[in-house]
mmCIF file of C-alpha atoms in Angstrom:
data_model
loop_
_atom_site.group_PDB
_atom_site.id
_atom_site.type_symbol
_atom_site.label_atom_id
_atom_site.label_comp_id
_atom_site.label_asym_id
_atom_site.label_seq_id
_atom_site.Cartn_x
_atom_site.Cartn_y
_atom_site.Cartn_z
ATOM 1 C CA MET Q 1 2.043 10.109 -8.497
ATOM 2 C CA LYS Q 2 3.261 9.148 -5.046
ATOM 3 C CA PRO Q 3 1.131 6.702 -3.062
ATOM 4 C CA TYR Q 4 0.655 7.514 0.619
ATOM 5 C CA LYS Q 5 2.080 11.013 0.172
ATOM 6 C CA ASN Q 6 0.563 12.257 3.455
ATOM 7 C CA LEU Q 7 2.244 9.484 5.415
ATOM 8 C CA ASN Q 8 5.725 9.848 6.882
ATOM 9 C CA SER Q 9 7.731 7.905 9.420
ATOM 10 C CA LYS Q 10 10.778 8.484 11.521
ATOM 11 C CA ASN Q 11 11.422 4.836 12.420
ATOM 12 C CA LEU Q 12 9.852 2.775 9.622
ATOM 13 C CA GLY Q 13 11.024 4.648 6.542
ATOM 14 C CA LEU Q 14 12.100 1.491 4.732
ATOM 15 C CA LEU Q 15 8.700 -0.157 5.253
ATOM 16 C CA LEU Q 16 6.995 3.001 3.973
ATOM 17 C CA LEU Q 17 9.218 2.964 0.895
ATOM 18 C CA LEU Q 18 8.385 -0.695 0.347
ATOM 19 C CA ALA Q 19 4.658 0.046 0.728
ATOM 20 C CA ARG Q 20 4.928 2.777 -1.905
ATOM 21 C CA VAL Q 21 6.836 0.537 -4.326
ATOM 22 C CA VAL Q 22 4.354 -2.298 -3.849
ATOM 23 C CA ALA Q 23 1.442 0.123 -4.389
ATOM 24 C CA VAL Q 24 2.930 1.260 -7.695
ATOM 25 C CA LEU Q 25 3.469 -2.369 -8.717
ATOM 26 C CA GLY Q 26 -0.139 -3.125 -7.753
ATOM 27 C CA ILE Q 27 -1.457 -0.252 -9.858
ATOM 28 C CA ILE Q 28 0.652 -1.358 -12.827
ATOM 29 C CA SER Q 29 -0.572 -4.909 -12.307
ATOM 30 C CA ILE Q 30 -4.215 -3.813 -12.334
ATOM 31 C CA VAL Q 31 -3.731 -1.776 -15.502
ATOM 32 C CA LEU Q 32 -1.965 -4.659 -17.239
ATOM 33 C CA THR Q 33 -4.655 -7.082 -16.073
ATOM 34 C CA LEU Q 34 -7.389 -4.885 -17.514
ATOM 35 C CA LEU Q 35 -5.523 -4.552 -20.805
ATOM 36 C CA VAL Q 36 -4.971 -8.315 -21.020
ATOM 37 C CA PHE Q 37 -8.612 -8.841 -20.057
ATOM 38 C CA ALA Q 38 -9.781 -6.624 -22.911
ATOM 39 C CA TYR Q 39 -7.404 -8.207 -25.424
ATOM 40 C CA MET Q 40 -8.139 -11.811 -24.437
ATOM 41 C CA THR Q 41 -11.895 -11.199 -24.451
ATOM 42 C CA TYR Q 42 -11.653 -9.754 -27.935
ATOM 43 C CA SER Q 43 -9.308 -12.372 -29.396
ATOM 44 C CA SER Q 44 -10.042 -15.638 -27.590
ATOM 45 C CA GLY Q 45 -13.611 -15.363 -26.401
ATOM 46 C CA LEU Q 46 -14.784 -17.141 -23.249
ATOM 47 C CA PHE Q 47 -11.566 -19.129 -22.692
ATOM 48 C CA GLY Q 48 -9.454 -15.965 -22.731
ATOM 49 C CA LEU Q 49 -11.943 -14.268 -20.451
ATOM 50 C CA THR Q 50 -11.641 -16.912 -17.736
ATOM 51 C CA ARG Q 51 -7.836 -16.985 -17.950
ATOM 52 C CA SER Q 52 -7.548 -13.215 -17.623
ATOM 53 C CA LEU Q 53 -10.012 -13.107 -14.704
ATOM 54 C CA SER Q 54 -7.624 -15.195 -12.634
ATOM 55 C CA PHE Q 55 -5.170 -12.272 -12.383
ATOM 56 C CA ILE Q 56 -7.653 -9.817 -10.846
ATOM 57 C CA PRO Q 57 -7.473 -11.291 -7.291
ATOM 58 C CA MET Q 58 -3.680 -11.254 -7.481
ATOM 59 C CA SER Q 59 -3.658 -7.577 -8.433
ATOM 60 C CA VAL Q 60 -6.067 -6.648 -5.672
ATOM 61 C CA SER Q 61 -4.102 -8.638 -3.103
ATOM 62 C CA ILE Q 62 -0.925 -6.748 -4.043
ATOM 63 C CA LEU Q 63 -2.716 -3.483 -3.264
ATOM 64 C CA LEU Q 64 -4.093 -4.963 -0.044
ATOM 65 C CA ILE Q 65 -0.592 -5.924 1.128
ATOM 66 C CA SER Q 66 0.602 -2.410 0.331
ATOM 67 C CA GLY Q 67 -2.240 -0.938 2.344
ATOM 68 C CA LEU Q 68 -1.452 -3.176 5.313
ATOM 69 C CA MET Q 69 2.182 -2.068 5.279
ATOM 70 C CA ALA Q 70 1.109 1.583 5.143
ATOM 71 C CA ALA Q 71 -1.312 1.008 8.023
ATOM 72 C CA ILE Q 72 1.490 -0.467 10.150
ATOM 73 C CA VAL Q 73 3.613 2.605 9.438
ATOM 74 C CA ALA Q 74 0.729 4.934 10.291
ATOM 75 C CA PHE Q 75 -0.016 3.145 13.588
ATOM 76 C CA GLU Q 76 3.627 3.220 14.606
ATOM 77 C CA GLU Q 77 4.043 6.889 13.751
ATOM 78 C CA ASN Q 78 0.876 7.811 15.640
ATOM 79 C CA TYR Q 79 2.059 5.826 18.667
ATOM 80 C CA ARG Q 80 5.503 7.476 18.496
ATOM 81 C CA ILE Q 81 4.037 10.989 18.353
ATOM 82 C CA ARG Q 82 1.640 10.254 21.214
ATOM 83 C CA THR Q 83 4.444 8.820 23.348
ATOM 84 C CA GLU Q 84 6.690 11.826 22.689
ATOM 85 C CA HIS Q 85 3.840 14.139 23.664
ATOM 86 C CA LEU Q 86 3.236 12.248 26.917
ATOM 87 C CA VAL Q 87 6.947 12.178 27.783
ATOM 88 C CA ASN Q 88 7.365 15.894 27.047
ATOM 89 C CA GLY Q 89 4.224 16.658 29.071
ATOM 90 C CA ASN Q 90 5.625 14.804 32.085
ATOM 91 C CA LYS Q 91 8.934 16.701 31.857
ATOM 92 C CA ILE Q 92 7.140 20.058 31.848
ATOM 93 C CA SER Q 93 4.893 19.211 34.795
ATOM 94 C CA LEU Q 94 7.831 17.939 36.898
ATOM 95 C CA SER Q 95 9.853 21.138 36.446
#
């Protein structure tokens, strides 16, 4: 499993790597939150349910941050490709 496998970058490779690592951490966090949610609901009742529900927004926000980083990489790569195309097009028409 590799998050954002269709995304690549020439200039922001480190940010893309960080986005992938954060996405994996977010997925692990959601799985652990659901497991803790099930266990606390079973063992502690309503008190455990409310305590475990507090971790769901944190897990979703981790995935949101990962998505924002991947979007920045995608915008930059698209801009880079478009700029290279325009520059190469101007060189051909001037020759």
